[in-house]
Tab-separated table of C-alpha atoms and ligand atoms in Angstrom:
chain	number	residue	atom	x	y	z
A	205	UNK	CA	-116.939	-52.004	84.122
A	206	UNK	CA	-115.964	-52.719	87.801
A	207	UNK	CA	-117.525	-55.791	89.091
A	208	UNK	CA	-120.177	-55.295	92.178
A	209	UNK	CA	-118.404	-57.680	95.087
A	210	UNK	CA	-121.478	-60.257	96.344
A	211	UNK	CA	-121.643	-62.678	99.142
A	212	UNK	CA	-123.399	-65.551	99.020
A	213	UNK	CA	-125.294	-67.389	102.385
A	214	UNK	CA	-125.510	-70.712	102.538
A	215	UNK	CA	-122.775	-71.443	99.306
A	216	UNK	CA	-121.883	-74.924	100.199
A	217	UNK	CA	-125.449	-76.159	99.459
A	218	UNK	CA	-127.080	-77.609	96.393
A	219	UNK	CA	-128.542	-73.525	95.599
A	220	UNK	CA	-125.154	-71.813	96.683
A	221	UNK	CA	-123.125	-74.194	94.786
A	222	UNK	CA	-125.224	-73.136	91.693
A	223	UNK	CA	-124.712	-69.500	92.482
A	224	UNK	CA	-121.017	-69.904	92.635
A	225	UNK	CA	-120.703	-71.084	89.345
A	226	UNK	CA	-122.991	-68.927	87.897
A	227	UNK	CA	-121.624	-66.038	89.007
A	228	UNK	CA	-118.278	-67.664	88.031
A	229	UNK	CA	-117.849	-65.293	84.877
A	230	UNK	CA	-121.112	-62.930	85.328
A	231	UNK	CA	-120.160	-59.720	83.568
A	232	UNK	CA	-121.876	-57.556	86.635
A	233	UNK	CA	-121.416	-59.579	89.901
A	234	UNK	CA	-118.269	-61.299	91.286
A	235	UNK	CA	-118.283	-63.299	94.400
A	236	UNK	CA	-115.922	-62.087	97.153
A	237	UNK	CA	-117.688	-62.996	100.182
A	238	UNK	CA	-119.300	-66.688	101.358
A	239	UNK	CA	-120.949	-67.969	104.133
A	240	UNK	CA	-122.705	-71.083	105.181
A	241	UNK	CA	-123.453	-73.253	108.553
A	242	UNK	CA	-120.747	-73.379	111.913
A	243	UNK	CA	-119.344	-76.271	110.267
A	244	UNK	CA	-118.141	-75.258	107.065
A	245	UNK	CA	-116.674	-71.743	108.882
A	246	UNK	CA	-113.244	-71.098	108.857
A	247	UNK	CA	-112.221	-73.674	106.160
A	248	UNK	CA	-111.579	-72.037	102.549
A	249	UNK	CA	-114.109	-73.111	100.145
A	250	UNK	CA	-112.686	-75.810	98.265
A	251	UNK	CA	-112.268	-77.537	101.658
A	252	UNK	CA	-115.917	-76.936	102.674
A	253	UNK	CA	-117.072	-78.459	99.341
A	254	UNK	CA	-114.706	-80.935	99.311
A	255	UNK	CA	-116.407	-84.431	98.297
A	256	UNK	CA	-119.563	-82.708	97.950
A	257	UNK	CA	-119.454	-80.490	95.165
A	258	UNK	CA	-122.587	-81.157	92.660
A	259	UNK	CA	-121.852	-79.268	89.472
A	260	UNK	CA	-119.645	-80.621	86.779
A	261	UNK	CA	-118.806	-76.840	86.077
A	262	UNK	CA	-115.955	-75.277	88.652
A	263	UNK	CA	-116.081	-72.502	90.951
A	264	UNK	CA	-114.554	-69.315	90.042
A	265	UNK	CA	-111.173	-68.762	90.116
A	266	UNK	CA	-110.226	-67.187	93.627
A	267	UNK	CA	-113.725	-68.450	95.218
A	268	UNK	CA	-111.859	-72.240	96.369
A	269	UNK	CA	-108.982	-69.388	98.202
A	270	UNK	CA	-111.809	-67.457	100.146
A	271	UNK	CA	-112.489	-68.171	103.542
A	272	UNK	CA	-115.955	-69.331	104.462
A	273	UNK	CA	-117.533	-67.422	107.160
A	274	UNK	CA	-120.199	-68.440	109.383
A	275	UNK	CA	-123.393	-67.232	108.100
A	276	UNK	CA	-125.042	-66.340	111.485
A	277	UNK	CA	-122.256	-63.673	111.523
A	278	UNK	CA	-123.774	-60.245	110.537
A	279	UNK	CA	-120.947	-58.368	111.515
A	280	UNK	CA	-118.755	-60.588	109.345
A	281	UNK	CA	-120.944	-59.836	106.472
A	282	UNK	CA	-120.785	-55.776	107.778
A	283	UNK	CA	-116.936	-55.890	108.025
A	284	UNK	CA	-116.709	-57.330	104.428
A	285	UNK	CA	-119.409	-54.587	103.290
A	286	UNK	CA	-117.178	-52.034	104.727
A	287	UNK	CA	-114.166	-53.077	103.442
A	288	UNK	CA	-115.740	-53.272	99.968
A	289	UNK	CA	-115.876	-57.021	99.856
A	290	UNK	CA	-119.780	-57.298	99.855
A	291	UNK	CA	-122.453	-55.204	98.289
A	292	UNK	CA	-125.249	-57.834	98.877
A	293	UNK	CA	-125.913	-61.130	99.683
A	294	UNK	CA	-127.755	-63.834	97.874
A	295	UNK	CA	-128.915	-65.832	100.424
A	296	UNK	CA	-129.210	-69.677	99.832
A	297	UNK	CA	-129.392	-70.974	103.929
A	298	UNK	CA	-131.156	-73.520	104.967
A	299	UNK	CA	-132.463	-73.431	108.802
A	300	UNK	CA	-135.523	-73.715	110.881
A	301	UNK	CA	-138.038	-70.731	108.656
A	302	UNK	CA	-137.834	-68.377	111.681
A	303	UNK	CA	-134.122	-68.354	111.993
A	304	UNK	CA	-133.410	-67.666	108.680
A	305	UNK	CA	-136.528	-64.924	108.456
A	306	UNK	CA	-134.243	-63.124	111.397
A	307	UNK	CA	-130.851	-63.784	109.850
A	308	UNK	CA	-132.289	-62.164	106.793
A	309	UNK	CA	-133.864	-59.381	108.617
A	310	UNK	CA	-130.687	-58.704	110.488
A	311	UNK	CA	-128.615	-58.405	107.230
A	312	UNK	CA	-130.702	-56.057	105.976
A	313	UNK	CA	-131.064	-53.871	109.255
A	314	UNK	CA	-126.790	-53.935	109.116
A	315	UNK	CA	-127.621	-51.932	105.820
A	316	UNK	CA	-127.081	-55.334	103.401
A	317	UNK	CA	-129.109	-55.810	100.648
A	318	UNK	CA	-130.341	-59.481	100.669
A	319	UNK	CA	-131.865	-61.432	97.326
A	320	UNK	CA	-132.751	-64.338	99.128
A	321	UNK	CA	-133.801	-68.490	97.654
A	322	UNK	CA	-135.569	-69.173	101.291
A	323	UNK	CA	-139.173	-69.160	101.364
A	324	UNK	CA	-138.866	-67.391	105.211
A	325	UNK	CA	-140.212	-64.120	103.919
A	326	UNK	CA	-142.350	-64.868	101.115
A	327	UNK	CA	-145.439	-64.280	102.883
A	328	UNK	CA	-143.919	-61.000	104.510
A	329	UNK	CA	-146.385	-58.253	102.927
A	330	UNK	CA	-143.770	-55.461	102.324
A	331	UNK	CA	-141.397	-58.328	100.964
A	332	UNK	CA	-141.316	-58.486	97.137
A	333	UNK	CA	-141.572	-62.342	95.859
A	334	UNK	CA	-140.643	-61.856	92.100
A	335	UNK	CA	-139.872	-63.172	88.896
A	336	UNK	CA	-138.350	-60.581	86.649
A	337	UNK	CA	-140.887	-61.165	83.814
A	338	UNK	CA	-143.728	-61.224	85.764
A	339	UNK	CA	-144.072	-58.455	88.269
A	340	UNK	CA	-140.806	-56.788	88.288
A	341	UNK	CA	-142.869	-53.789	89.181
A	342	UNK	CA	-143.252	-54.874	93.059
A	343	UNK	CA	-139.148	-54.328	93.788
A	344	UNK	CA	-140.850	-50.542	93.572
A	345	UNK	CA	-142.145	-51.578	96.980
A	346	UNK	CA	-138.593	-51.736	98.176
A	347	UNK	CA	-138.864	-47.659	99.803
A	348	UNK	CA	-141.487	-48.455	101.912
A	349	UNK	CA	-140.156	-51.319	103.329
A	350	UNK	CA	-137.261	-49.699	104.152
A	351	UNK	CA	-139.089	-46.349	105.618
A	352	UNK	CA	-141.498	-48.766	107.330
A	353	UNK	CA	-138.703	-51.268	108.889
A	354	UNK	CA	-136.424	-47.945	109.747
A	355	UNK	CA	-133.613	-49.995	107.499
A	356	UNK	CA	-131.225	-47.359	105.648
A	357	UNK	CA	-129.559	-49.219	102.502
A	358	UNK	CA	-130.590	-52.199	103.173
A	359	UNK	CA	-133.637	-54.116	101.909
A	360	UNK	CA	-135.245	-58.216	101.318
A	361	UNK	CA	-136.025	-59.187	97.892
A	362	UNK	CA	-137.043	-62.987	97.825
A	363	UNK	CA	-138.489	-65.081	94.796
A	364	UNK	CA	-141.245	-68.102	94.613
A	365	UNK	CA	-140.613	-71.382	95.315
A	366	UNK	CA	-139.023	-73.736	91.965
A	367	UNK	CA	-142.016	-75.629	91.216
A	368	UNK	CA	-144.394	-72.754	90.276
A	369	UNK	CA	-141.504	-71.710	87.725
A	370	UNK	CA	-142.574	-73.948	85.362
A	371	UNK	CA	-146.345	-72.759	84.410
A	372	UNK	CA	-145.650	-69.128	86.155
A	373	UNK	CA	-144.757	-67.391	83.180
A	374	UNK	CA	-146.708	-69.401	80.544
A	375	UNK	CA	-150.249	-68.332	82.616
A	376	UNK	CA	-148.963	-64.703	82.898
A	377	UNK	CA	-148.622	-64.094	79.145
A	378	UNK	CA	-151.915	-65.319	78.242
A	379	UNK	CA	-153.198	-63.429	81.095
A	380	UNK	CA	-151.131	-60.326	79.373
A	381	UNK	CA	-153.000	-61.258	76.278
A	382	UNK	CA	-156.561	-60.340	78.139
A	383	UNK	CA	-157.376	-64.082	78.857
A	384	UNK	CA	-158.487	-65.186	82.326
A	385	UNK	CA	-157.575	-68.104	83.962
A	386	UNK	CA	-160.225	-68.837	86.575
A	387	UNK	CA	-159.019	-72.376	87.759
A	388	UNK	CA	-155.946	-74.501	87.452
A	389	UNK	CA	-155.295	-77.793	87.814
A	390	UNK	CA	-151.863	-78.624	88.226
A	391	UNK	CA	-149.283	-82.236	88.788
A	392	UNK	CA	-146.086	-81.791	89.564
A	393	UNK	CA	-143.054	-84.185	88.836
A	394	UNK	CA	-140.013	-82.381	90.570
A	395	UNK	CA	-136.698	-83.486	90.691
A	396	UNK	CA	-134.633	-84.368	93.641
A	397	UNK	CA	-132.283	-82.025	93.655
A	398	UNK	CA	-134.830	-79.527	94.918
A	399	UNK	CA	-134.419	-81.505	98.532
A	400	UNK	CA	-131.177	-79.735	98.636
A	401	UNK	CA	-128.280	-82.242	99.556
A	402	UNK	CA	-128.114	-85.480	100.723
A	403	UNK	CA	-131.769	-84.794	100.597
A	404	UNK	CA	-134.242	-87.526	99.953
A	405	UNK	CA	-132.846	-91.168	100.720
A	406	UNK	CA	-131.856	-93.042	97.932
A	407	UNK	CA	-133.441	-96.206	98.509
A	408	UNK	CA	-136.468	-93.655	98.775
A	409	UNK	CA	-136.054	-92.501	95.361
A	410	UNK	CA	-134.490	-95.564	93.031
A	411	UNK	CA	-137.457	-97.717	91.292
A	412	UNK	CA	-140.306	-94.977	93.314
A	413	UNK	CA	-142.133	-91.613	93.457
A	414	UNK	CA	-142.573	-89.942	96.300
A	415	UNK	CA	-146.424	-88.923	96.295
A	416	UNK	CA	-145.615	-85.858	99.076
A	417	UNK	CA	-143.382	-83.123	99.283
A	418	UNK	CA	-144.072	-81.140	102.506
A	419	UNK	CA	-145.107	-77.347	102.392
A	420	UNK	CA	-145.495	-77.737	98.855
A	421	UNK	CA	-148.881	-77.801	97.384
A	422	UNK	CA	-149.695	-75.327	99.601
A	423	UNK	CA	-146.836	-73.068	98.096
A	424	UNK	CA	-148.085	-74.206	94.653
A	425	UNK	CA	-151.445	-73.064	95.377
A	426	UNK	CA	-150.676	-69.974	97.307
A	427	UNK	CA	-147.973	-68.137	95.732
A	428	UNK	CA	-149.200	-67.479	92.363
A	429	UNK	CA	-151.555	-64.938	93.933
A	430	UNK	CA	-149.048	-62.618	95.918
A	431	UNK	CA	-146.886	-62.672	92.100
A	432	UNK	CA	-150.268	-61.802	90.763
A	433	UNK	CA	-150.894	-59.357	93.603
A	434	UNK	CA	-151.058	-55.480	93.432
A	435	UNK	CA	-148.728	-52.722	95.595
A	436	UNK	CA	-151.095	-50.865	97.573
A	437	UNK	CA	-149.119	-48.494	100.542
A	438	UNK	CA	-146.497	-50.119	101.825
A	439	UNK	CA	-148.549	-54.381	101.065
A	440	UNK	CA	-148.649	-56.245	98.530
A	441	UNK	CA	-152.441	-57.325	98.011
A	442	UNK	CA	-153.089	-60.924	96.565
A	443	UNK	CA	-154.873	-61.431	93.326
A	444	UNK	CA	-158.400	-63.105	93.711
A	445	UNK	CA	-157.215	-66.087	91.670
A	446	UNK	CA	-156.872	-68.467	89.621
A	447	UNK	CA	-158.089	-70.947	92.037
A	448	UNK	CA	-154.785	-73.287	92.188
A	449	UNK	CA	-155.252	-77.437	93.011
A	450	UNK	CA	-151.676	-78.854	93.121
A	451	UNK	CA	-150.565	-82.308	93.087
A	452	UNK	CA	-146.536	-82.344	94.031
A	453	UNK	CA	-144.435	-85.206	93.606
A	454	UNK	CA	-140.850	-86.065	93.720
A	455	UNK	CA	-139.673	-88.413	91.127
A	456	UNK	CA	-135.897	-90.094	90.179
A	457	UNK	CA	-135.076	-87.183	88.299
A	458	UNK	CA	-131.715	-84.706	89.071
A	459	UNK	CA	-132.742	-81.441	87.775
A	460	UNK	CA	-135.839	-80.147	85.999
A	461	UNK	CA	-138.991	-79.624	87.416
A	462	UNK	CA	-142.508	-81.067	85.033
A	463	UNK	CA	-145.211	-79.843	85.364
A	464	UNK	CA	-148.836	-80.879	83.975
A	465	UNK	CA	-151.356	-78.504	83.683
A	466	UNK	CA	-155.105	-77.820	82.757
A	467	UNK	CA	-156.321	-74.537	82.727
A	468	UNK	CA	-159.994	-72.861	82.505
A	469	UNK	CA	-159.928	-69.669	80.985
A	470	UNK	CA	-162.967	-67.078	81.377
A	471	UNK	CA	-165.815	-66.269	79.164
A	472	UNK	CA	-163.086	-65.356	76.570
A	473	UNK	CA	-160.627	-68.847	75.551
A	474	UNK	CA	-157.767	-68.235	72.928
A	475	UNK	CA	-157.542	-70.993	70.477
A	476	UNK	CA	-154.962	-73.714	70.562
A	477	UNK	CA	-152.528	-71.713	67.866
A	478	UNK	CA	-153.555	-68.490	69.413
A	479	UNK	CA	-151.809	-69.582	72.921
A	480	UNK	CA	-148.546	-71.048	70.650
A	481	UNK	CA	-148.088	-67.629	69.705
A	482	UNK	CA	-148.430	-65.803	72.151
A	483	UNK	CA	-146.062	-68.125	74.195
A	484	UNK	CA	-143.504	-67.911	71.184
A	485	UNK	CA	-143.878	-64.473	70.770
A	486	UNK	CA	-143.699	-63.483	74.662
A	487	UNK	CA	-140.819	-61.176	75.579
A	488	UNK	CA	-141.067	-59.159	78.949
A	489	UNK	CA	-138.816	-56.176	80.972
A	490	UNK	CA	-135.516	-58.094	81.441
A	491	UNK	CA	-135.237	-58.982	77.663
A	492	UNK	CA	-135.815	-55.676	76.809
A	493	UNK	CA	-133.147	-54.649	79.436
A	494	UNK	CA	-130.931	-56.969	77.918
A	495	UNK	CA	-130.549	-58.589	81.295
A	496	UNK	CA	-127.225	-60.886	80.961
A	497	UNK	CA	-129.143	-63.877	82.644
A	498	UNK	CA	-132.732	-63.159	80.663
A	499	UNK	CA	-133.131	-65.964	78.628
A	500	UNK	CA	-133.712	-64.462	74.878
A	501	UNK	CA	-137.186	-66.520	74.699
A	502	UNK	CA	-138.485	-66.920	78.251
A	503	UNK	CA	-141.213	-69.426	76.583
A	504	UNK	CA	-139.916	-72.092	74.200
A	505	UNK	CA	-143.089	-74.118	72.714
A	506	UNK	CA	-141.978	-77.686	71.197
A	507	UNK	CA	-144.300	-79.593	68.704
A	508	UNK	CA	-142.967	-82.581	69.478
A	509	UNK	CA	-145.618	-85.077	70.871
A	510	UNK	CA	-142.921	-86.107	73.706
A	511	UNK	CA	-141.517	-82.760	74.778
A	512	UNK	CA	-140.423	-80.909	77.122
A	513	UNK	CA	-138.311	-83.779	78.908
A	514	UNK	CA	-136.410	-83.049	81.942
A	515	UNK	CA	-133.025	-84.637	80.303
A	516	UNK	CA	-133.377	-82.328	76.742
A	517	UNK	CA	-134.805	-79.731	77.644
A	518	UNK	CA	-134.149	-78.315	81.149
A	519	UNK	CA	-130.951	-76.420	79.743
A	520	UNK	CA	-132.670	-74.443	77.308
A	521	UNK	CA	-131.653	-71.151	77.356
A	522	UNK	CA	-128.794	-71.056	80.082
A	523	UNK	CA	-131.231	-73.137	81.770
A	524	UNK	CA	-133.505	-70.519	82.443
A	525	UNK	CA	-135.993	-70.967	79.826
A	526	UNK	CA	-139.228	-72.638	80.363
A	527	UNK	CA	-139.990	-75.305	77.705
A	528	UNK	CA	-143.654	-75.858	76.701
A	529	UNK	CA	-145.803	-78.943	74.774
A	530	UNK	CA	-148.136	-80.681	74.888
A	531	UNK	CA	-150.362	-78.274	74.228
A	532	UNK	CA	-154.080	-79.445	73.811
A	533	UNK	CA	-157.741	-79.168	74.606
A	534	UNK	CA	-158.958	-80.516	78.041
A	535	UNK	CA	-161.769	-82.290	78.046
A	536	UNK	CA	-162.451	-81.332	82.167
A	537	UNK	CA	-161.123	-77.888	81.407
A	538	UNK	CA	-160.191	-76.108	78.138
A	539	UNK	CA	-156.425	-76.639	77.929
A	540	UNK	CA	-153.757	-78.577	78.740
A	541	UNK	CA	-149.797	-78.571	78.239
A	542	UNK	CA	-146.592	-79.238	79.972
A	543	UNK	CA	-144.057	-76.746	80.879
A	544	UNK	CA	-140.202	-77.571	82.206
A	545	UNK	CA	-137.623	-75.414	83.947
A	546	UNK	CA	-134.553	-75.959	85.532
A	547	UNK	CA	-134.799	-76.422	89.120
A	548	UNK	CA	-131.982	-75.121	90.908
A	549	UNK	CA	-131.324	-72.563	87.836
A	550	UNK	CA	-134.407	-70.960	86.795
A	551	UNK	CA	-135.947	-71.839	89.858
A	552	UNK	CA	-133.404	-70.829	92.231
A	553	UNK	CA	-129.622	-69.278	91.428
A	554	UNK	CA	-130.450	-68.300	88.222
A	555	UNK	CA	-134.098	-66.595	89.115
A	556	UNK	CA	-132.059	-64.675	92.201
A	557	UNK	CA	-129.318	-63.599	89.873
A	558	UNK	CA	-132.025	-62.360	87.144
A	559	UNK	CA	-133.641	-60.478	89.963
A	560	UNK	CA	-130.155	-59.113	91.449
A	561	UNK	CA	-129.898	-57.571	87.663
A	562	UNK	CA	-132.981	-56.432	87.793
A	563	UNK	CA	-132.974	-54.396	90.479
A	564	UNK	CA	-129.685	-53.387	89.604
A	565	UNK	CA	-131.024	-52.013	86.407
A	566	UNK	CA	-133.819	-50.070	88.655
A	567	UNK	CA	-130.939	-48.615	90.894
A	568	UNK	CA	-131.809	-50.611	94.057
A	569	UNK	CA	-128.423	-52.117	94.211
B	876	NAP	P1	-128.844	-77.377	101.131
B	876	NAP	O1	-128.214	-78.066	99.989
B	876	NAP	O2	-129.268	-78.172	102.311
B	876	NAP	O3	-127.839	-76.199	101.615
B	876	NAP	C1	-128.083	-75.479	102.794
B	876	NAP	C2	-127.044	-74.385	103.042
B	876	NAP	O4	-127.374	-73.729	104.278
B	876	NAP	C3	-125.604	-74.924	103.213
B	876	NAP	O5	-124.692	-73.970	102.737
B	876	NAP	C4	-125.481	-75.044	104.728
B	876	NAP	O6	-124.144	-74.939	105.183
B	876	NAP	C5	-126.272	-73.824	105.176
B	876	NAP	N1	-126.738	-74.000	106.562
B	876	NAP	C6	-127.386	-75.084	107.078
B	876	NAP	N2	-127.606	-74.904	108.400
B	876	NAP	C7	-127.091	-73.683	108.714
B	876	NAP	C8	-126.975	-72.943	109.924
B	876	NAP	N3	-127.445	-73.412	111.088
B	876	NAP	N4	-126.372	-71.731	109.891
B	876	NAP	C9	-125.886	-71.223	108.734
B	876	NAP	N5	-125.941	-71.893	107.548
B	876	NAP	C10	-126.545	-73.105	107.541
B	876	NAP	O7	-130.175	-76.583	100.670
B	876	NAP	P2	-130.533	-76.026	99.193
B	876	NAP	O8	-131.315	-77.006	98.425
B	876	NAP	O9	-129.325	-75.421	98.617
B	876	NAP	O10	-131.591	-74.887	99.557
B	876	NAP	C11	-131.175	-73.603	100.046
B	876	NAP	C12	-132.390	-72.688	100.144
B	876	NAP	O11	-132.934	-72.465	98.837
B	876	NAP	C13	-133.527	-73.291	100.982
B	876	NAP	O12	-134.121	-72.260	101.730
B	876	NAP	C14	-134.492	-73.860	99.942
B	876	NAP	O13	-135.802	-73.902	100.411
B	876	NAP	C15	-134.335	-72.858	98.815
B	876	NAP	N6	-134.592	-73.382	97.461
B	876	NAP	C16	-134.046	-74.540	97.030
B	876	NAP	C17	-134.292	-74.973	95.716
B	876	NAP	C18	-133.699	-76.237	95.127
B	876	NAP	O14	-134.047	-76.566	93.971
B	876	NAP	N7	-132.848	-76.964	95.840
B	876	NAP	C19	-135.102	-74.214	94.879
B	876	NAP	C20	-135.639	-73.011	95.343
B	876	NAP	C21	-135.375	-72.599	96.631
B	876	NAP	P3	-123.230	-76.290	105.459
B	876	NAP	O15	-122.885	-76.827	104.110
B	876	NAP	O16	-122.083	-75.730	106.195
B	876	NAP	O17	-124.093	-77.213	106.263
């Protein structure tokens, strides 16, 4: 099968490195075409990430040769779509919210496709915010926005912010499984990686937590509901609830977001084993499509009384897994556990790449 060409925005950076070496030997996507700030323009990649690559896996062979172009360059981007460089972007940037909503908006206008990491559009209404087990159903919203923005081929596909990864998908299949959740209660322990690079000071971070991470409880709380959220016309309509309370902190950890969680369920509450299950036993559309970045078991449960840890578990799965445990009653609510997922994977390359697939496999790209 012929490889679809990709570009990726913003590919020196802690999310665009991951991409790279994701897509290093992805059987669908290869990466011809990458972009990132004025400063890293017109040196070839391995000179732009010079000193500052992350990853103890490589880029792809060829990507260190290509020439990095400057991301606020459409008609860059256009001339390598024409020449059959570029189907789509994943875009990984990092600017002021409003320049990046317009750089995205621009791409897709040129007729470019753009599966974006930034969290500039998420609370656009015609802009699908998914994860692929979840609510792959709102990329069906992708028409509309086209018909209603006048944009031809292209479109903006975006997905939630990391930190909701982590208790996302556990909530959704025992809300599958006809249980409500009516309230959450949820701490946060994210890594520091999810600053991006050089991100939070060191002397910040060594011996301390960091009791504030800005924008993000607000995320935490808000986002669930536009996942949760219904097409109607051209919108997407946010669920009622759960009503989310967030607590997000940044701890001395690389990679892994932890998250601790109580949940009240409606009149109806599954029993302790009952929820085990049905997060064992929880398969959605991209493992049926065989997606090649759907982890086999989006849900791993462990029984150990100290699991998940960031360290052993935040790889599970090609690192896009979420591990599960402590799972237990709560004596404010009526459950509590712990669920784990990979940051920068899960959370961010890997969850674009997944939806790239996705709508790949639903003819969108
Ligand atoms: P980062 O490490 O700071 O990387 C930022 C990227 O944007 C670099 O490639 C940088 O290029 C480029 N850039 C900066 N200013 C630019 C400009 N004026 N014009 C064009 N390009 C510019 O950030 P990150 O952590 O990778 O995050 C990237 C995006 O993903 C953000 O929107 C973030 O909110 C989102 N995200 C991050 C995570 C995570 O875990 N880190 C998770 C989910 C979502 P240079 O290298 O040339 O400066």
């Amino acid at each position: 099968m012929q490889k679809i060409p990709v570009g990726v925005l913003g590919a020196t950076g802690m999310v665009g490195q991951q991409y790279i070496a994701l897509l290093a030997d992805h059987p669908w996507f290869e990466v011809r075409y990458v972009a990132a700030s004025p400063r890293s323009a017109g040196k070839p990649y391995a000179e732009a990430v010079a000193g500052r690559w992350h990853l103890s896996r490589s880029y792809g062979k060829g990507v260190g040769d290509l020439m990095v172009a400057d991301a606020n360059d459409v008609q860059s981007a256009l001339a390598a779509f024409k020449k059959g460089d570029c189907a789509f972007v994943f875009s990984a940037l990092e600017m002021a919210k409003d320049e990046i909503k317009a750089l995205e908006e621009a791409y897709a206008a040129a007729g470019i496709p753009v599966v974006s990491n930034a969290s500039a559009h998420r609370w656009t209404p015609d802009v699908p915010m998914l994860i692929a087990e979840i609510n792959p159903h709102h990329a069906d919203i992708i028409p509309q926005q086209r018909e209603q923005r006048g944009w031809d081929k292209g479109f903006i596909v975006v997905k939630p912010n990391c930190s909701i990864q982590s208790y996302m998908t556990p909530i959704w299949a025992l809300m599958q499984k006809g249980y409500e959740i009516r309230r959450m209660f949820v701490t946060t322990l994210q890594a520091v990686s999810g600053a991006g690079y050089p991100g939070v000071p060191s002397l910040d971070m060594i011996d301390n937590i960091v009791p504030y991470i800005g924008g993000e409880e607000e995320k935490s709380e808000q986002e669930p509901l536009k996942i949760l959220g219904s097409v109607q016309g051209g919108t997407i309509v946010n669920a009622p609830g759960p009503l989310v309370s967030a607590h997000c902190n940044r701890v001395p950890v690389v990679d892994g977001h932890t998250a601790c969680v109580s949940l009240e369920f409606g009149d109806k509450k599954p029993s302790i084993e009952e929820v085990k299950a049905i997060w064992a036993q929880f398969r959605a559309l991209p493992q049926e499509l065989k997606l090649p970045f759907a982890p086999e078991q989006p849900i791993i449960v462990r029984e150990e009384a100290d699991r998940p840890q960031p360290r052993k578990d935040r790889d599970a799965d090609k690192a896009m897994a979420v591990t599960v445990g402590r799972i237990r009653p709560c004596k404010l609510f009526d459950l509590r556990f712990v669920g784990l997922s990979h940051n920068t994977v899960r959370g961010a390359a890997g969850g674009g790449i997944l939806n790239a697939e996705l709508l790949k496999a639903r003819g969108y790209l």
